[in-house]
XYZ file of C-alpha atoms in Angstrom:
747
model
C 0.000 0.000 0.000
C 1.577 2.823 1.574
C 1.055 6.368 2.389
C 2.605 7.603 5.602
C -0.068 5.935 7.663
C -2.519 3.233 6.709
C -5.167 4.680 9.004
C -5.605 7.614 6.680
C -6.786 5.382 3.916
C -9.593 3.926 5.963
C -11.184 7.338 6.074
C -12.134 7.004 2.457
C -13.872 3.675 2.853
C -16.857 5.503 1.391
C -15.124 5.672 -1.938
C -13.917 2.110 -1.611
C -17.346 1.012 -0.474
C -18.297 1.171 -4.105
C -16.014 -1.754 -4.740
C -18.033 -4.378 -2.905
C -20.007 -6.647 -5.117
C -21.972 -9.778 -4.851
C -20.550 -11.576 -7.810
C -17.319 -11.951 -5.904
C -17.458 -9.172 -3.618
C -14.555 -7.004 -2.937
C -13.297 -6.450 0.429
C -12.854 -3.079 1.997
C -9.159 -3.016 1.458
C -7.283 0.237 1.263
C -5.510 1.691 -1.699
C -3.019 4.475 -1.294
C -2.259 4.712 -4.960
C -5.411 6.695 -5.557
C -5.684 9.891 -3.548
C -9.454 9.802 -3.738
C -9.117 6.638 -1.709
C -6.634 8.185 0.625
C -8.721 10.764 2.310
C -10.067 14.327 1.154
C -9.848 19.575 2.188
C -9.551 21.754 4.806
C -8.084 20.115 7.824
C -8.991 23.155 9.856
C -12.248 24.363 11.307
C -13.538 27.538 12.903
C -14.342 25.426 15.967
C -11.682 23.337 17.662
C -12.358 19.733 18.550
C -12.127 20.608 22.251
C -14.715 23.370 21.906
C -17.066 21.242 19.819
C -17.032 18.395 22.348
C -17.206 20.441 25.545
C -19.586 18.734 27.932
C -20.321 15.933 25.465
C -19.722 12.301 26.388
C -18.188 10.904 23.227
C -17.402 7.176 23.218
C -14.664 7.656 20.610
C -12.600 9.462 23.258
C -12.609 6.423 25.544
C -10.834 3.085 25.528
C -13.310 0.489 24.312
C -13.713 -2.410 26.709
C -15.720 -4.799 24.545
C -13.855 -7.892 23.293
C -10.836 -6.987 21.142
C -11.856 -3.316 21.017
C -15.190 -3.830 19.258
C -17.200 -0.615 18.752
C -19.875 0.121 21.401
C -22.585 0.604 18.793
C -25.253 1.034 21.463
C -23.530 4.234 22.627
C -22.404 5.740 19.312
C -24.619 8.546 17.982
C -24.302 10.386 14.683
C -23.358 13.638 16.410
C -20.242 11.931 17.829
C -18.573 11.511 14.435
C -17.565 15.034 13.423
C -16.047 16.019 16.809
C -14.148 12.730 16.912
C -12.837 13.155 13.363
C -11.761 16.716 14.123
C -9.909 15.751 17.268
C -8.479 12.723 15.482
C -7.063 14.930 12.726
C -5.604 17.351 15.267
C -3.918 14.575 17.219
C -2.656 12.904 14.092
C -1.164 16.095 12.670
C 0.563 16.743 15.994
C 2.055 13.235 15.928
C 3.216 13.652 12.336
C 4.661 17.092 13.074
C 6.669 15.648 15.959
C 8.090 12.991 13.647
C 8.830 15.419 10.822
C 10.550 18.054 12.990
C 12.454 15.727 15.294
C 16.046 16.821 15.871
C 17.123 13.190 16.012
C 18.593 11.601 12.924
C 15.906 9.600 11.114
C 15.763 5.921 11.973
C 13.350 3.227 10.948
C 11.885 3.223 14.461
C 11.511 6.994 14.983
C 10.109 7.626 11.511
C 8.479 4.648 9.777
C 7.382 2.766 12.894
C 6.296 6.031 14.528
C 4.027 6.720 11.564
C 2.596 3.224 11.852
C 1.621 4.016 15.442
C 0.093 7.409 14.645
C -3.519 8.364 13.959
C -5.189 5.919 16.348
C -8.248 8.049 17.102
C -8.759 9.066 13.488
C -8.609 5.457 12.361
C -10.983 4.406 15.120
C -13.723 6.834 14.140
C -13.346 6.675 10.359
C -13.484 2.883 10.306
C -16.782 2.930 12.151
C -18.242 5.884 10.272
C -17.491 4.834 6.712
C -18.522 1.253 7.382
C -21.865 2.505 8.705
C -22.259 4.756 5.664
C -22.074 1.600 3.550
C -24.092 -0.746 5.741
C -26.753 1.474 7.352
C -26.734 5.023 6.055
C -29.182 7.851 6.717
C -29.533 11.496 5.764
C -27.375 12.723 8.633
C -24.562 10.295 7.878
C -24.649 11.219 4.215
C -24.416 14.897 5.134
C -21.427 14.164 7.372
C -19.838 12.193 4.556
C -20.230 15.122 2.155
C -18.766 17.530 4.707
C -15.902 15.462 6.061
C -14.573 13.600 3.019
C -12.925 16.728 1.530
C -11.555 17.712 4.933
C -10.100 14.260 5.422
C -8.528 14.371 1.992
C -6.873 17.670 2.847
C -5.654 16.090 6.067
C -4.091 13.267 4.089
C -2.506 15.705 1.650
C -1.050 17.716 4.521
C 0.874 14.589 5.519
C 1.717 13.090 2.150
C 2.967 16.429 0.834
C 4.918 17.379 3.982
C 8.468 18.042 2.706
C 10.159 17.572 6.077
C 8.479 14.232 6.631
C 9.356 13.041 3.152
C 12.955 14.129 3.634
C 13.258 11.760 6.596
C 11.624 8.900 4.702
C 13.795 9.569 1.667
C 16.955 9.605 3.782
C 16.113 6.178 5.130
C 15.225 4.898 1.688
C 18.545 6.011 0.232
C 20.468 4.123 2.919
C 18.074 1.175 3.152
C 20.653 -1.477 2.253
C 22.732 -0.565 5.307
C 19.850 -0.537 7.817
C 19.862 -4.310 8.397
C 16.068 -4.526 8.161
C 14.163 -7.779 7.981
C 12.179 -8.462 4.803
C 8.844 -7.117 6.085
C 10.462 -3.932 7.391
C 12.331 -3.386 4.132
C 9.109 -3.790 2.176
C 7.346 -1.325 4.487
C 10.088 1.258 3.960
C 10.076 0.809 0.187
C 6.280 0.897 -0.009
C 6.119 3.994 2.189
C 8.671 5.848 0.078
C 6.914 4.891 -3.131
C 3.592 5.986 -1.623
C 4.982 9.444 -0.910
C 6.345 9.794 -4.436
C 3.110 8.600 -6.020
C 1.228 11.040 -3.815
C 3.198 14.004 -5.156
C 6.142 14.428 -2.793
C 8.488 15.293 -5.695
C 6.204 17.937 -7.229
C 6.921 21.650 -6.966
C 4.737 23.837 -4.782
C 2.412 24.957 -7.581
C 1.878 21.356 -8.643
C 1.255 20.302 -5.055
C -1.372 23.006 -4.710
C -3.096 21.776 -7.858
C -2.867 18.157 -6.672
C -4.604 19.133 -3.442
C -7.412 20.694 -5.461
C -7.741 17.571 -7.614
C -7.815 15.245 -4.621
C -10.428 17.325 -2.832
C -12.670 17.471 -5.878
C -12.292 13.745 -6.570
C -13.301 13.023 -3.009
C -16.391 15.195 -3.260
C -17.370 13.688 -6.616
C -16.867 10.133 -5.373
C -19.212 10.806 -2.476
C -21.840 12.328 -4.776
C -21.595 9.390 -7.179
C -22.030 6.736 -4.493
C -24.952 8.564 -2.890
C -26.597 9.039 -6.302
C -26.271 5.325 -7.042
C -28.067 4.378 -3.822
C -30.797 6.984 -4.311
C -31.280 6.049 -7.961
C -31.655 2.354 -7.082
C -34.538 3.283 -4.810
C -36.007 5.830 -7.258
C -35.901 3.408 -10.217
C -37.942 0.639 -8.597
C -40.663 -0.708 -10.893
C -44.301 -0.292 -9.808
C -46.678 -3.091 -10.888
C -50.456 -2.827 -10.603
C -51.538 -6.434 -10.090
C -50.243 -9.645 -8.544
C -51.050 -11.437 -11.812
C -48.277 -9.470 -13.512
C -45.833 -11.003 -11.045
C -46.611 -14.554 -12.091
C -43.550 -16.743 -11.651
C -42.362 -15.125 -8.434
C -42.828 -16.994 -5.182
C -45.589 -16.047 -2.789
C -42.988 -14.645 -0.412
C -41.529 -12.467 -3.183
C -44.978 -11.170 -4.094
C -45.712 -10.387 -0.456
C -42.398 -8.588 -0.252
C -43.279 -6.493 -3.316
C -46.631 -5.605 -1.754
C -44.955 -4.634 1.511
C -42.448 -2.451 -0.341
C -45.313 -0.713 -2.141
C -47.143 -0.139 1.142
C -43.988 1.354 2.661
C -43.959 3.815 -0.241
C -47.606 4.731 0.210
C -48.725 2.674 -2.799
C -51.238 0.403 -1.119
C -52.690 -2.217 -3.441
C -49.734 -2.096 -5.799
C -46.425 -3.974 -5.973
C -42.875 -2.631 -6.154
C -39.910 -4.513 -7.581
C -36.703 -3.090 -6.135
C -33.394 -3.197 -7.992
C -30.025 -4.686 -7.214
C -26.904 -2.854 -8.355
C -26.168 -5.109 -11.351
C -27.588 -4.561 -14.814
C -29.454 -7.864 -14.852
C -31.978 -8.368 -12.058
C -32.695 -11.637 -10.196
C -36.474 -11.453 -10.757
C -35.928 -11.716 -14.532
C -35.311 -15.461 -14.216
C -38.836 -16.037 -12.859
C -41.221 -13.401 -14.228
C -43.417 -14.863 -16.973
C -44.791 -11.454 -18.054
C -42.445 -10.228 -20.784
C -43.593 -6.607 -20.523
C -42.741 -6.507 -16.824
C -39.377 -8.106 -17.561
C -38.673 -5.437 -20.152
C -39.696 -2.630 -17.794
C -37.453 -4.044 -15.078
C -34.372 -4.397 -17.293
C -34.818 -1.002 -18.911
C -35.262 0.656 -15.522
C -32.007 -0.958 -14.455
C -30.046 0.004 -17.567
C -31.223 3.631 -17.515
C -30.091 4.359 -13.959
C -27.877 7.361 -13.536
C -28.531 8.671 -17.058
C -32.158 9.794 -16.878
C -31.546 13.514 -16.639
C -32.821 13.674 -13.066
C -31.077 14.866 -9.911
C -29.241 11.532 -9.622
C -27.730 11.638 -13.131
C -24.078 10.622 -12.873
C -22.781 11.395 -16.382
C -21.278 14.771 -15.507
C -19.610 13.278 -12.430
C -18.076 10.438 -14.449
C -16.687 12.793 -17.078
C -15.192 15.104 -14.478
C -13.648 12.235 -12.492
C -12.021 10.783 -15.611
C -10.663 14.221 -16.520
C -9.196 14.831 -13.076
C -7.653 11.375 -12.894
C -6.005 11.848 -16.280
C -4.646 15.262 -15.244
C -3.266 13.872 -12.009
C -1.612 10.927 -13.750
C 0.108 13.268 -16.214
C 1.253 15.522 -13.384
C 2.828 12.534 -11.628
C 4.600 11.383 -14.781
C 2.258 8.700 -16.150
C 0.630 8.550 -19.569
C -2.783 7.557 -18.217
C -4.598 6.812 -14.978
C -4.382 3.096 -15.791
C -0.587 3.310 -16.059
C -0.519 5.073 -12.690
C -2.713 2.456 -10.992
C -1.200 -0.669 -12.532
C 2.323 0.172 -11.455
C 1.375 -1.104 -7.986
C -0.647 -4.118 -9.119
C 0.599 -7.595 -9.834
C -0.366 -7.028 -13.485
C 2.107 -4.089 -13.649
C 1.159 -2.887 -17.159
C -1.832 -2.052 -19.330
C -0.472 -4.444 -21.943
C -0.613 -7.367 -19.506
C -4.242 -6.653 -18.620
C -5.211 -6.135 -22.261
C -3.551 -9.436 -23.152
C -5.616 -11.372 -20.631
C -8.903 -9.639 -21.475
C -8.166 -9.860 -25.190
C -7.616 -13.598 -24.985
C -10.809 -14.260 -23.061
C -13.248 -11.812 -24.694
C -13.701 -13.385 -28.166
C -14.037 -16.897 -26.738
C -16.597 -15.770 -24.150
C -18.699 -13.918 -26.736
C -18.575 -16.937 -29.021
C -19.825 -19.110 -26.172
C -22.533 -16.569 -25.321
C -23.768 -16.621 -28.923
C -23.974 -20.419 -28.812
C -25.977 -20.175 -25.603
C -28.214 -17.555 -27.219
C -28.961 -19.936 -30.081
C -30.285 -22.479 -27.585
C -32.440 -19.837 -25.923
C -33.782 -18.602 -29.249
C -34.649 -22.160 -30.212
C -36.690 -22.527 -27.034
C -38.488 -19.226 -27.713
C -39.297 -20.345 -31.253
C -40.617 -23.688 -30.037
C -42.518 -22.611 -26.942
C -44.026 -19.229 -27.802
C -47.175 -18.865 -29.890
C -45.745 -15.647 -31.314
C -41.955 -16.049 -31.269
C -39.764 -12.968 -30.802
C -36.089 -12.169 -30.929
C -34.157 -12.837 -27.735
C -33.530 -9.632 -25.763
C -31.548 -8.897 -22.615
C -34.695 -9.063 -20.459
C -35.468 -12.527 -21.851
C -32.087 -14.154 -21.316
C -32.355 -15.003 -17.576
C -35.911 -16.361 -18.007
C -35.144 -18.689 -20.899
C -31.723 -19.600 -19.574
C -33.498 -20.903 -16.490
C -35.880 -22.885 -18.708
C -33.047 -24.390 -20.727
C -31.170 -25.226 -17.545
C -34.244 -26.944 -16.133
C -34.655 -28.920 -19.321
C -30.983 -29.838 -19.651
C -30.212 -30.583 -16.011
C -33.738 -31.279 -14.791
C -33.815 -28.919 -11.813
C -34.678 -25.310 -11.077
C -34.052 -22.840 -8.273
C -37.324 -23.756 -6.578
C -36.026 -27.298 -6.130
C -32.674 -26.387 -4.619
C -33.505 -23.269 -2.576
C -35.267 -25.263 0.177
C -31.898 -26.922 0.818
C -30.095 -23.582 1.120
C -31.576 -22.073 4.266
C -29.409 -19.237 5.544
C -28.719 -20.534 9.049
C -27.674 -23.942 7.765
C -25.565 -22.484 4.979
C -23.758 -20.253 7.473
C -23.307 -22.610 10.418
C -23.226 -26.031 8.751
C -21.544 -24.776 5.590
C -19.340 -21.695 5.888
C -18.363 -22.152 9.545
C -18.137 -25.934 9.320
C -15.844 -25.724 6.294
C -13.583 -23.337 8.229
C -13.559 -25.848 11.088
C -12.667 -28.725 8.789
C -9.960 -26.866 6.884
C -8.513 -24.650 9.628
C -9.822 -26.003 12.946
C -11.834 -22.872 13.773
C -14.832 -22.771 16.106
C -17.533 -20.097 16.323
C -19.433 -18.944 19.401
C -22.317 -16.543 18.828
C -22.473 -13.524 21.137
C -26.016 -12.094 21.059
C -25.163 -10.032 24.156
C -22.820 -7.714 22.249
C -24.150 -4.442 20.753
C -24.671 -4.093 16.996
C -25.652 -1.219 14.680
C -28.798 -2.890 13.293
C -31.107 -5.629 14.641
C -30.244 -7.916 11.699
C -26.524 -7.936 12.536
C -25.028 -10.866 14.456
C -21.661 -11.408 16.186
C -19.452 -14.456 16.761
C -16.226 -15.158 18.596
C -13.781 -16.990 16.337
C -11.590 -19.421 18.242
C -8.585 -21.549 17.310
C -8.639 -25.321 17.708
C -6.958 -24.933 21.108
C -9.625 -22.459 22.268
C -7.564 -19.279 21.887
C -9.573 -16.260 20.729
C -8.514 -15.473 17.151
C -10.885 -12.598 16.412
C -14.482 -11.372 16.266
C -16.824 -11.674 13.286
C -19.938 -9.644 12.397
C -22.474 -11.013 9.919
C -24.858 -8.569 8.203
C -26.659 -10.565 5.530
C -29.996 -8.912 4.687
C -30.769 -6.179 2.155
C -32.346 -2.892 3.268
C -32.815 0.566 1.736
C -30.104 2.042 3.978
C -27.468 -0.395 2.702
C -25.477 -0.129 -0.477
C -25.698 -2.917 -3.021
C -23.419 -5.902 -3.409
C -21.471 -7.790 -0.785
C -18.243 -6.928 0.971
C -15.934 -7.422 3.940
C -14.427 -4.769 6.169
C -12.386 -4.559 9.349
C -13.246 -2.560 12.468
C -9.946 -3.542 14.081
C -6.923 -4.765 12.140
C -4.399 -7.258 13.433
C -0.983 -5.881 14.375
C 1.885 -7.266 16.418
C 3.202 -3.724 16.804
C -0.037 -2.427 18.298
C -1.004 -5.665 20.029
C -4.391 -5.852 18.289
C -6.429 -8.793 17.070
C -8.877 -8.595 14.151
C -12.542 -7.603 14.271
C -14.021 -8.138 10.811
C -17.444 -8.077 9.158
C -19.189 -9.597 6.151
C -22.145 -7.987 4.375
C -24.585 -9.276 1.763
C -27.898 -8.158 0.301
C -30.065 -11.260 0.622
C -33.770 -10.340 0.422
C -35.313 -10.649 3.868
C -38.421 -12.852 3.844
C -41.696 -11.919 5.566
C -41.786 -12.430 9.321
C -41.806 -16.126 10.195
C -40.647 -17.293 6.754
C -37.291 -19.050 6.245
C -34.489 -17.325 4.358
C -33.950 -19.568 1.340
C -30.896 -18.688 -0.720
C -29.947 -19.067 -4.356
C -26.780 -20.935 -5.239
C -25.185 -17.603 -6.215
C -25.984 -16.183 -2.771
C -24.521 -19.284 -1.150
C -21.331 -18.944 -3.191
C -21.117 -15.258 -2.287
C -21.357 -16.106 1.422
C -18.416 -18.492 1.103
C -16.539 -15.887 -0.959
C -16.977 -13.094 1.546
C -15.925 -15.364 4.371
C -12.741 -15.995 2.412
C -12.026 -12.276 2.786
C -12.868 -12.544 6.484
C -10.388 -15.410 6.892
C -7.740 -13.309 5.169
C -8.291 -10.682 7.860
C -8.685 -13.101 10.766
C -5.555 -15.105 9.970
C -3.334 -12.059 9.600
C -0.135 -12.498 11.615
C 2.101 -9.522 10.826
C 3.841 -6.807 12.814
C 2.928 -3.653 10.923
C -0.667 -2.390 10.586
C -0.064 -1.313 6.980
C 0.649 -4.920 6.019
C -2.228 -6.578 7.865
C -4.881 -8.864 6.425
C -6.186 -7.783 3.045
C -3.552 -5.058 2.542
C -2.402 -6.594 -0.726
C -2.593 -5.403 -4.351
C -6.122 -4.954 -5.654
C -5.663 -7.643 -8.300
C -4.562 -10.119 -5.625
C -7.084 -9.365 -2.876
C -9.896 -11.382 -4.476
C -7.761 -14.477 -4.848
C -7.965 -15.910 -1.296
C -11.716 -15.290 -1.150
C -12.271 -16.959 -4.501
C -10.378 -20.001 -3.254
C -12.799 -20.252 -0.332
C -15.678 -20.590 -2.814
C -14.468 -24.099 -3.598
C -15.951 -25.396 -0.347
C -19.465 -24.265 -1.319
C -19.806 -27.214 -3.696
C -17.250 -29.547 -2.156
C -19.297 -32.754 -1.760
C -18.767 -33.356 1.969
C -19.356 -29.688 2.840
C -22.404 -29.361 0.607
C -23.962 -32.493 2.027
C -23.447 -31.151 5.546
C -25.299 -27.861 5.017
C -27.651 -28.528 2.095
C -30.581 -29.850 4.146
C -34.261 -29.284 3.496
C -35.415 -26.537 5.837
C -38.623 -28.435 6.733
C -37.638 -32.101 6.794
C -33.914 -31.860 7.560
C -33.219 -34.303 4.737
C -29.951 -33.916 2.914
C -30.056 -32.779 -0.682
C -30.573 -35.876 -2.864
C -27.333 -37.091 -4.428
C -28.924 -37.111 -7.868
C -29.981 -33.460 -7.516
C -26.582 -32.597 -6.059
C -24.832 -34.176 -9.039
C -26.969 -32.153 -11.419
C -26.262 -28.919 -9.523
C -22.518 -29.518 -9.744
C -22.763 -30.578 -13.395
C -24.633 -27.361 -14.208
C -21.914 -25.106 -12.778
C -20.554 -24.273 -16.243
C -24.015 -23.641 -17.670
C -24.521 -20.086 -18.974
C -20.812 -19.406 -18.454
C -20.564 -17.579 -21.771
C -23.144 -15.066 -20.523
C -21.549 -14.614 -17.114
C -18.044 -14.240 -18.490
C -19.143 -11.854 -21.237
C -21.058 -9.507 -18.937
C -18.114 -9.417 -16.542
C -15.489 -8.903 -19.243
C -17.588 -6.126 -20.779
C -17.419 -4.206 -17.510
C -13.686 -4.880 -17.162
C -12.989 -3.718 -20.708
C -15.134 -0.624 -20.199
C -13.117 0.267 -17.084
C -9.800 -0.085 -18.913
C -11.069 1.780 -21.965
C -11.970 4.866 -19.921
C -8.800 4.860 -17.873
C -6.386 4.394 -20.766
C -7.674 7.497 -22.553
C -5.277 10.440 -22.608
C -6.445 13.689 -21.029
C -7.489 15.265 -24.346
C -9.766 12.328 -25.242
C -11.901 12.125 -22.114
C -15.589 12.113 -23.134
C -17.910 14.900 -22.029
C -21.036 14.140 -20.041
C -23.098 14.074 -23.241
C -20.631 11.629 -24.799
C -20.388 9.136 -21.931
C -22.945 6.610 -23.159
C -21.750 6.927 -26.745
C -18.185 6.279 -25.583
C -19.387 3.311 -23.567
C -20.858 1.759 -26.717
C -17.714 2.523 -28.729
C -15.459 0.899 -26.129
C -17.445 -2.337 -26.129
C -17.749 -2.401 -29.916
C -14.026 -1.847 -30.424
C -13.223 -4.721 -28.060
C -15.567 -7.058 -29.915
C -17.662 -7.699 -26.832
C -20.726 -5.599 -27.642
C -23.670 -8.003 -27.726
C -27.115 -6.597 -26.979
C -28.619 -9.692 -25.310
C -25.747 -9.601 -22.776
C -25.423 -6.122 -21.252
C -22.315 -5.145 -19.333
C -22.589 -6.198 -15.709
C -22.542 -2.473 -14.912
C -23.183 0.505 -17.113
C -20.955 3.503 -16.589
C -23.399 5.570 -14.568
C -23.815 2.964 -11.818
C -20.404 1.297 -12.098
C -19.477 2.043 -8.497
C -16.274 0.010 -8.574
C -14.516 2.408 -10.938
C -15.449 5.421 -8.826
C -13.648 3.811 -5.891
C -10.720 1.497 -5.335
C -11.286 -0.585 -8.466
C -10.640 2.136 -11.049
C -8.480 0.543 -13.759
C -8.853 -2.555 -11.620
C -12.130 -4.342 -12.299
C -10.107 -6.886 -14.269
C -8.859 -8.010 -10.845
C -11.560 -10.645 -10.447
C -10.544 -12.612 -13.530
C -6.851 -11.987 -12.837
C -7.271 -13.332 -9.312
C -9.307 -16.222 -10.651
C -6.275 -17.457 -12.569
C -4.580 -17.919 -9.190
C -7.773 -19.225 -7.611
C -8.431 -21.925 -10.220
C -4.808 -23.014 -10.085
C -4.960 -23.154 -6.273
C -8.120 -25.262 -6.332
C -6.250 -27.630 -8.623
C -3.399 -27.699 -6.068
C -5.805 -28.576 -3.240
C -7.341 -31.391 -5.269
C -3.982 -32.794 -6.279
C -2.805 -32.724 -2.653
C -5.696 -34.476 -0.959
C -8.445 -31.865 -0.993
C -10.119 -30.919 2.260
C -7.509 -31.601 4.928
C -6.185 -29.674 7.906
C -2.685 -30.123 6.514
C -3.629 -28.318 3.308
C -5.518 -25.610 5.192
C -2.652 -25.019 7.569
C -0.234 -24.777 4.630
C -2.434 -22.217 2.838
C -2.790 -20.253 6.071
C 0.911 -20.288 6.924
C 2.277 -19.478 3.494
C -0.348 -17.005 2.291
C -3.378 -16.072 4.406
C -1.351 -15.050 7.446
C 1.206 -12.998 5.552
C -0.951 -10.032 4.519
C 1.129 -7.539 2.551
C 4.422 -8.348 4.263
C 5.744 -10.026 1.092
C 5.380 -9.524 -2.638
C 1.995 -10.914 -3.667
C 3.223 -13.251 -6.370
C 5.913 -14.550 -4.022
C 3.106 -15.514 -1.640
C 1.469 -17.596 -4.364
C 4.753 -19.299 -5.188
C 5.413 -19.962 -1.499
C 2.042 -21.706 -1.361
C 1.994 -23.569 -4.677
C 5.727 -24.098 -5.149
C 5.584 -22.765 -8.712
C 4.333 -19.940 -10.918
C 0.617 -19.884 -11.836
C -0.970 -21.449 -14.898
C -4.049 -20.108 -16.714
C -5.249 -23.487 -18.001
C -7.315 -24.415 -14.902
C -9.264 -21.150 -15.299
C -9.997 -21.823 -18.955
C -11.198 -25.315 -18.093
C -13.366 -24.013 -15.240
C -15.090 -21.452 -17.451
C -15.366 -23.748 -20.442
C -13.175 -21.429 -22.510
C -10.893 -23.378 -24.815
C -7.461 -22.087 -25.803
C -7.030 -21.726 -29.570
C -5.995 -25.175 -30.713
C -2.387 -25.549 -31.698
C -1.124 -22.304 -30.163
C -0.587 -23.484 -26.631
C -0.724 -19.821 -25.615
C -1.573 -18.888 -22.075
C -1.590 -15.629 -20.212
C -2.312 -14.237 -16.795
C -0.343 -13.163 -13.749
C 2.723 -15.156 -14.717
């Protein structure tokens, strides 16, 4: 990572919050290579922190006595945040000033380690605040976010652009070979120095002033974008007049739509709410084609309707500012700037991977479309041409016909409590020896949130885990992991982590029955949690998921393997009414169907990845205006050969939250990480599969190491070799061109 202090980065979790996603949801890792993720503005105020908190009991100013320093959510009020942030910035600046102006010669301990210790209060409050903004926002929190994000960015700039501080870091960097540092300390020093340089430490004063302006504006725009996305999701919900139009949905789903309408003052009607993807889950079930079309079009038009939540101007301005900043720092494009600190390293490497996969995935999608069109022609009295709103519906029909099962058959075996306890937790027990003890006595920020102690096989407390699984209007879309407390040997802290999903909450008294995708996402997110829980490093900046963005998804994707591992699946996949295990015949068909519709899934994902790279490889003088955004979007997809109307991009530009946050020029990371993931799954299978020995090896060589080593070295330490792309191609049913033997990926 590194800017002078990792705590600063947490303050922009709001920007990074956009990165979480249910397809393989990104973790709330931090990213110092993008100043909009490093913290935005005026670090001063007309009122001092002491004056603003006079006579106020603020829990952020106390030592927290709950297990492992968990937040006392029952005592935290919204009016505590601003005073705590202000005091936190004051204290942090004082600590940094003492380091920068010390009369002692710079040493690793009095400079780098001192920075690692600094900013405790600021980190404490920003971690809680920005996580709540993502998980349970309200008008007051959004107002605080708009006010404080620019001020926090200015605070970060005041540190990153401090010439005296950089001089001390630079002095240590120049003599690093003679400091006799261990490998983790050397990496911390090198990363910290590089973080300063990438943040503008070598710029002249006029350039630094302009960089501060850019960072502040990017912070403000990122906040506006993310808030617009949430508001537009709610504003774009589809209103349906009759229950008959919802034919195909379950009774519980119809009741939920009626309840949503009643909450909006539309008694007697039904409201279909949207998820943050382009395609919507209800499309697989709705028999009414007109309603399907309305739902898909409402989804695709979000953020570009000319209303108060229109994001086109914001996107154009963000792209312009990023390009200007990259040029100022000596890079051709924003993508070049970002990729320097990724395992991919170059635009060419990313383009090579995407370019190899895109034509094969589109070809597969077209073959799948032919099957769907054939079903339409055979089954419909008045056949029509397959459209994007038809694909999920007929894909489900073809899947039922081909594999002889549908979601209604398998969902009764995927009840949330069983999936979590008998699946996710049980797999972690089998592979790593972990045990989980629920703590309903501990305070949470919402009634749906639950807490567990996580204990080692010998009973030692490893960490604490929050689970927040249900969707609600106050929660952003997707799924993600975050940390309230990071592990650090230096600070003597153990991890407190959280997982979030957006599973529709059933009516009172009804079971929560999950789709296979939701089950896989739960295993995925817990993979991120394990990455945080198993962290065993000295420095906070290197803890847990503090790894390159195109590596962070890898450990979580590996954990997905246990979702359909036969012994794990049989343990949790039990009928919620009878307790019977899922029939072996049905189980075999579920596993066999895993590659079904893979052309569609890969194409929609690659379209979004290509769109991200297309925008961020444009030079400053070619950035599209607001009016040109959607036209440019179409041109990017067409030029890459992945434009295919029946398969829309997983995200359109105006609600592509990832690229407004920590995944700008980085959405390719999922497929890049999946190369490592698929190869690692192959390693597990070749070495005996689900065993404690394998789990302990993966934990020791990779999961526990955080960012203390080079990311690709971690993979090689685990696997004993460099990665191979072939297992990924086999998993996704994407054949390599015969006779070429060519492979690509993070080699």
